[in-house]
Coordinates of C-alpha atoms in Angstrom, one line a residue:
X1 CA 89.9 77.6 170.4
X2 CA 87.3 74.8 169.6
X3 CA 88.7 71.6 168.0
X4 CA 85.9 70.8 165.2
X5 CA 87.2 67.1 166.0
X6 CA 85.3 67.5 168.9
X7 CA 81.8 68.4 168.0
X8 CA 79.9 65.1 167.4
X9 CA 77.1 65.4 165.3
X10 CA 73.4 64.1 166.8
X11 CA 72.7 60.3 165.6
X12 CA 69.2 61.1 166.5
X13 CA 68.1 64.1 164.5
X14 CA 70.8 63.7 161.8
X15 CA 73.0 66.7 159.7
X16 CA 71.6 69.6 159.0
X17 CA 67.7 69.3 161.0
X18 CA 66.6 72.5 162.4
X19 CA 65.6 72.9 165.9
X20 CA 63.0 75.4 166.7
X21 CA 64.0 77.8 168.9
X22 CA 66.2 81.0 169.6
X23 CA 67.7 83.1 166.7
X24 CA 71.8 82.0 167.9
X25 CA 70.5 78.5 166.9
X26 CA 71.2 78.7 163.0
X27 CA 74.2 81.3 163.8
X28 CA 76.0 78.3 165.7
X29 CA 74.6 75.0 165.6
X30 CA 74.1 76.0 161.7
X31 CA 77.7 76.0 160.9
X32 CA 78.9 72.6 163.2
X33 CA 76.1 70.9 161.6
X34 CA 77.5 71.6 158.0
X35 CA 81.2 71.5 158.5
X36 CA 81.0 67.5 157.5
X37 CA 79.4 68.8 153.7
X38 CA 82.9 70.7 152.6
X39 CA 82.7 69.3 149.8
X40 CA 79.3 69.1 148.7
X41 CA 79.5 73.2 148.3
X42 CA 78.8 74.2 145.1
X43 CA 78.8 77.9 145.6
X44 CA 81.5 80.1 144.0
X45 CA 84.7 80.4 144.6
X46 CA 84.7 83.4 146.9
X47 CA 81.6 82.0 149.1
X48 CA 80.4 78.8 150.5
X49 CA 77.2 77.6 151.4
X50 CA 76.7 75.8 154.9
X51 CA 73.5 73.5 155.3
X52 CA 71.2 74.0 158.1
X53 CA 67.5 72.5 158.0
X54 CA 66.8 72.5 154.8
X55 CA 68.3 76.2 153.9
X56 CA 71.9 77.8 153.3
X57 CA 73.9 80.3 155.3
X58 CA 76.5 81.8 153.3
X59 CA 79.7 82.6 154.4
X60 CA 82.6 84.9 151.9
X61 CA 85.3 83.4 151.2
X62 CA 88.4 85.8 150.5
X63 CA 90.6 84.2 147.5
X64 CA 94.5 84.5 148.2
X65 CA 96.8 85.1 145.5
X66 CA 98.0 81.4 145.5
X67 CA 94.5 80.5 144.9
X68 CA 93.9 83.2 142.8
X69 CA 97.0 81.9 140.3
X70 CA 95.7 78.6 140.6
X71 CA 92.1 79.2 139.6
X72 CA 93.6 81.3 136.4
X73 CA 95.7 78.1 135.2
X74 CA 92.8 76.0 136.0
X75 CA 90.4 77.7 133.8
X76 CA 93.0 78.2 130.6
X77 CA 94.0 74.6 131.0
X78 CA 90.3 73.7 130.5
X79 CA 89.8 76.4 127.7
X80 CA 93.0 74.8 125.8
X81 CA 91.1 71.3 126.5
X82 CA 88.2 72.6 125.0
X83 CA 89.6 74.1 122.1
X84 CA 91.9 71.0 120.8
X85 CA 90.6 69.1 117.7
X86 CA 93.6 66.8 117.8
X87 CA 91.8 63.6 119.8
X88 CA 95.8 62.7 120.9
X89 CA 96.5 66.4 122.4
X90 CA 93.1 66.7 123.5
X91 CA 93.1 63.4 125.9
X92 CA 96.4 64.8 127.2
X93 CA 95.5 68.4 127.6
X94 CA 92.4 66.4 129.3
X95 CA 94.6 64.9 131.7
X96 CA 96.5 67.9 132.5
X97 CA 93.1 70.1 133.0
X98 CA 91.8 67.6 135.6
X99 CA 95.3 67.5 137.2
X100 CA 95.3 71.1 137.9
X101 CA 91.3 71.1 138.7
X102 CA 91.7 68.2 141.7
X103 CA 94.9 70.3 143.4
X104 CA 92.5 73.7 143.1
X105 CA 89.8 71.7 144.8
X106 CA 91.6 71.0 147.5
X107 CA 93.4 74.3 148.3
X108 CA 89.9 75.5 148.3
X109 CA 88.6 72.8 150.5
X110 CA 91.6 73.9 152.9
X111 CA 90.3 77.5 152.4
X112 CA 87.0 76.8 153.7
X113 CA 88.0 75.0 156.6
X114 CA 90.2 77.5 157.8
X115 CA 87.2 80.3 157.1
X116 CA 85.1 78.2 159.0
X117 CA 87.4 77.5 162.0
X118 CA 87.9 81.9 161.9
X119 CA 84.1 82.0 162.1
X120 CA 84.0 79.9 165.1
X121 CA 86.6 81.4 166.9
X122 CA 85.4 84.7 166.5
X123 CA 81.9 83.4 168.3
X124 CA 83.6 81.7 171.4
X125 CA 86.1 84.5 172.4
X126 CA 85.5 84.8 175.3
X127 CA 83.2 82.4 176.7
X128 CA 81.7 79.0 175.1
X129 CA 79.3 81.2 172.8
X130 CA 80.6 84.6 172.9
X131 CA 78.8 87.7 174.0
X132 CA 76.9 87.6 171.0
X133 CA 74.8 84.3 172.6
X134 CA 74.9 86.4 176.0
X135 CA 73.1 89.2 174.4
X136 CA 70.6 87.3 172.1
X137 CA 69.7 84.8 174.8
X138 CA 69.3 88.2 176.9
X139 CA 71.4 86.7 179.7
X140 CA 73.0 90.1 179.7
X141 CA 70.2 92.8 181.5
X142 CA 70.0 95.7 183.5
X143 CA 69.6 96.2 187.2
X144 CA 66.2 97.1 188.4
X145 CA 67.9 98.2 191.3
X146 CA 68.5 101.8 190.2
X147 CA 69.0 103.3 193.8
X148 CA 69.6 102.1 197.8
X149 CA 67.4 100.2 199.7
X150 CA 67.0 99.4 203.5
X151 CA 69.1 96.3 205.0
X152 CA 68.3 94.2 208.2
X153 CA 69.6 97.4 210.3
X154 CA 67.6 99.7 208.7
X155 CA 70.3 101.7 206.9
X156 CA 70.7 102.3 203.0
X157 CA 72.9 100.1 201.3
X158 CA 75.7 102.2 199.1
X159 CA 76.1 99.6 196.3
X160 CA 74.5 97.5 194.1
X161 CA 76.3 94.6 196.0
X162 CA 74.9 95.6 199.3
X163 CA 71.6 95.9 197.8
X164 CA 71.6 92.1 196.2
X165 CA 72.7 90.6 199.8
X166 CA 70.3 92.6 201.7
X167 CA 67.4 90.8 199.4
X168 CA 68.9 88.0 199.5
X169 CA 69.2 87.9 203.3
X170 CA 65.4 88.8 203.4
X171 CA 64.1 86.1 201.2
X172 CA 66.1 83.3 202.1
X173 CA 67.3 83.6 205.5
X174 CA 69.9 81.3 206.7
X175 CA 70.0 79.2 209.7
X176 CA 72.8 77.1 211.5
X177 CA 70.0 75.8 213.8
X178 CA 69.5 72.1 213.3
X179 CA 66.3 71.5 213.8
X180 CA 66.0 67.7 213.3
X181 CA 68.4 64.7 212.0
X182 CA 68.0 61.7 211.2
X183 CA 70.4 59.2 210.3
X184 CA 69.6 56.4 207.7
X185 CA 71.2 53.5 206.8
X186 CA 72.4 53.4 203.2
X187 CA 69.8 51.6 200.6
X188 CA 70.4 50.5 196.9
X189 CA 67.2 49.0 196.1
X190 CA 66.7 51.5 193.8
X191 CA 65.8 50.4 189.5
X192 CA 68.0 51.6 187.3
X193 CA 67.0 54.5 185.6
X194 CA 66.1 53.7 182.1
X195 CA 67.1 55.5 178.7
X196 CA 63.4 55.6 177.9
X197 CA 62.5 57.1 181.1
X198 CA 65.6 59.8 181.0
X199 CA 64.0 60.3 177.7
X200 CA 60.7 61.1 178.9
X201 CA 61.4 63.9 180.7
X202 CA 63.9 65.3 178.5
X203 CA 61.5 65.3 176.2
X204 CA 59.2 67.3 178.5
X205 CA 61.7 69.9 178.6
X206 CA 60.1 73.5 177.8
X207 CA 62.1 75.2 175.1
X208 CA 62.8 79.3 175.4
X209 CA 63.2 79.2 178.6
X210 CA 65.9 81.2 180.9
X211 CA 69.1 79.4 181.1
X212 CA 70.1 78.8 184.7
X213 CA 73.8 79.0 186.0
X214 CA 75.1 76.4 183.8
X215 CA 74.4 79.1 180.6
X216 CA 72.7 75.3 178.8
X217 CA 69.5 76.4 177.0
X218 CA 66.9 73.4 177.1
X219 CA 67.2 73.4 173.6
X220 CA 70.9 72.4 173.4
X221 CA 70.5 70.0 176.5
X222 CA 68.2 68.0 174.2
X223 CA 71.1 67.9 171.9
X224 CA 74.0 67.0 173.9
X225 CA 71.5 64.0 175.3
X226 CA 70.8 62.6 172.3
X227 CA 74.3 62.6 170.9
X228 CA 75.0 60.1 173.7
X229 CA 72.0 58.8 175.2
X230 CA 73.4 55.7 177.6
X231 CA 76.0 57.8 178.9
X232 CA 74.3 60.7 180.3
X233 CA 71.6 57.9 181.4
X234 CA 74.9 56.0 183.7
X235 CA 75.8 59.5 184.9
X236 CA 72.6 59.9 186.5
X237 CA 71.9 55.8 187.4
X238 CA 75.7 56.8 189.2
X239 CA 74.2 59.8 191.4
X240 CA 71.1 58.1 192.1
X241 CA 72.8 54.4 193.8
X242 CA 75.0 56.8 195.2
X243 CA 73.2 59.5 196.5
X244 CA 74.3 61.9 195.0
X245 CA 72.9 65.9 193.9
X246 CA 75.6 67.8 192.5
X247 CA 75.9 71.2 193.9
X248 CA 76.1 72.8 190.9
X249 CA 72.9 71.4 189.6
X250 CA 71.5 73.3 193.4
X251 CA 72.8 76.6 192.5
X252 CA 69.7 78.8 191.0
X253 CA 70.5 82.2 189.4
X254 CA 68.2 84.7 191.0
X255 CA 66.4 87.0 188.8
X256 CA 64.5 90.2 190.5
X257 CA 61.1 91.5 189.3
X258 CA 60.4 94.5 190.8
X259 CA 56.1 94.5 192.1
X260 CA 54.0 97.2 190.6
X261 CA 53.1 100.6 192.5
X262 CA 56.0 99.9 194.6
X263 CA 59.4 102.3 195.9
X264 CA 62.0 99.7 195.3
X265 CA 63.6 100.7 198.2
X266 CA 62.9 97.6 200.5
X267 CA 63.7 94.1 199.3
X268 CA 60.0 93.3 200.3
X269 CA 59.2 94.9 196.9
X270 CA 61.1 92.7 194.9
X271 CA 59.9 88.7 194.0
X272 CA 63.0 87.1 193.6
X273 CA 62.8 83.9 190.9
X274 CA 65.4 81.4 190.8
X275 CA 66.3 79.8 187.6
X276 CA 68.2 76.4 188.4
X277 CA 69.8 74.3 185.9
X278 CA 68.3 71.9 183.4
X279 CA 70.4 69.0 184.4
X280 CA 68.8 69.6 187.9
X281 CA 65.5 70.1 186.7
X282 CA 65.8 66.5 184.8
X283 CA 67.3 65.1 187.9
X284 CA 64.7 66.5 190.5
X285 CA 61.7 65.5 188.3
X286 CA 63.2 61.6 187.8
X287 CA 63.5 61.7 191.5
X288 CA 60.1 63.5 192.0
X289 CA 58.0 61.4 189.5
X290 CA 59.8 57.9 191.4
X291 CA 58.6 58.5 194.8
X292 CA 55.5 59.7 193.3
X293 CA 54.7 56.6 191.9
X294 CA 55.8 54.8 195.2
X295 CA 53.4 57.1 197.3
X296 CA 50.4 55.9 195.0
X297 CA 51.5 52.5 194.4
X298 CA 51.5 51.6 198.1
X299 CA 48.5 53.7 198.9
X300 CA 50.8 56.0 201.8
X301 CA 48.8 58.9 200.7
X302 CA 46.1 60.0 202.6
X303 CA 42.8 59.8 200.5
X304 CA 41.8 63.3 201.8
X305 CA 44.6 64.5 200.2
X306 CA 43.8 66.2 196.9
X307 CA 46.5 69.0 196.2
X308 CA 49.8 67.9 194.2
X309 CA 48.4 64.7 192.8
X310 CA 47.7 63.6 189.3
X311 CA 44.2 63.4 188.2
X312 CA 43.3 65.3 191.5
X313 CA 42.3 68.9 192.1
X314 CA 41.0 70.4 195.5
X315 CA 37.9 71.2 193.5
X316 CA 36.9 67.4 193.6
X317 CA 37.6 67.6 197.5
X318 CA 34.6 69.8 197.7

């Protein structure tokens, strides 16, 4: 079950602001977004509109028979109201009518939370968004591997678990070989990172892009960021004085794309991708971009070296 008291809204964009992006966005975010405007709905009785970025997604509301009763009294109270000439039994009928109206506000103010907190529970069975999310975000596909294929050994693999460590074992071999150490003492000389500097690449994060292991959309990473900008900032200021890469922000999910004209039945016809997570990504390219910046700062680089560099290309080594 998710705990509505738990879903922080974003300081940053504010209630209700579309992101653009993938279709589960208004099915989800949509709905979290609105649930602080219950009672700002005027829609009728048995439906409810939620705000999301500048539009309405309606969601029916079934009336019980208490509500049902009290809706009934409600509305002859206010036809008796109407109907009074007596400016005495009128203000009193009056009183009575808005009685009866506040109490039938409520019940269905407790109505539509409940509705809502059904709706969300029946996204986030199973996982954090459901299979629906797996299926739109298309993290839910079909093998390409559709028969054997030949392992180290030379033999056929007999299952589709055979056949993903026998590419795997092709592509990335392992090694316990050591081939060199070296042994560093410990340095903190490191600046801080900054919140505008964390923002700079999350910014630069491309949207509709696969989601790696971690199931976080770029989209939704910007979200989570913003909500609490100085914290995620001290997480990763934390890893960096301490030299820390969390291992889960190493683990890629591998994706297979089969080459064209090919049998399929050696894992040298397959290019494996790997698809790490954002978090990582955001990491890596801090890192990346600092020792960057050091390299051309301090002039370490040779000035024959043209490949990987801003404002370089190995067409002006020529």
């Amino acid at each position: 079950m998710l705990d509505l008291s738990l879903l922080p809204l974003c300081p940053r964009r504010g209630l209700g602001t579309a992101v653009a992006g993938p279709a589960w966005v208004p099915g989800v975010c949509g709905p979290v977004s609105g649930c602080a405007g219950w009672g700002c709905c005027r829609g009728s009785a048995h439906q409810f509109r939620v705000p999301f970025g500048g539009s309405f997604y309606l969601l029916t509301l079934t009336l019980g028979p208490k509500l049902q009763v009290k809706r009934s009294k409600t509305r002859a109270l206010r036809r008796l109201y109407q109907k009074e000439s007596n400016q005495q039994i009128r203000t009193m009928k009056l009183t009575s009518y808005k009685k009866n109206l506040a109490e039938y506000k409520r019940l269905i103010l407790a109505k539509k939370k409940e509705k809502f907190q059904e709706y969300i529970n029946s996204i986030t069975s199973s996982t954090l968004f459901g299979n629906n999310f797996n299926i739109i975000t298309n993290k839910k596909r079909r093998t390409t591997m559709k028969k054997p294929i030949f392992n180290s050994d030379g033999n056929l693999t007999s299952n589709i678990q055979e056949s993903a460590v026998a590419i795997l074992d092709f592509h990335f071999p392992w090694s316990d070989e050591v081939l060199h150490s070296t042994t560093l003492g410990a340095q903190n000389d490191f600046l801080p990172i900054s919140i505008n500097e964390t923002e700079g690449i999350i910014n630069r994060i491309k949207l509709n892009k696969a989601v790696g292991t971690d199931g976080l959309p770029g989209e939704m990473v910007k979200e989570i960021f913003f909500a609490n900008r100085q914290w995620f900032t001290d997480l990763l200021n934390y890893l960096l004085k301490n030299g820390i890469f969390p291992e889960t922000w190493k683990s890629a999910r591998i994706v297979l794309l089969d080459k064209e004209n090919r049998s399929l039945d050696h894992p040298s016809h397959f290019r494996p991708i790997c698809v790490l997570p954002c978090w990582g990504k955001v990491f890596d390219k801090i890192i990346a971009e600092r020792l960057s910046f050091h390299l051309e700062q301090d002039q370490i680089l040779s000035n024959k070296q043209f490949g990987f560099r801003k404002n370089r290309s190995t067409i002006l080594a020529l």
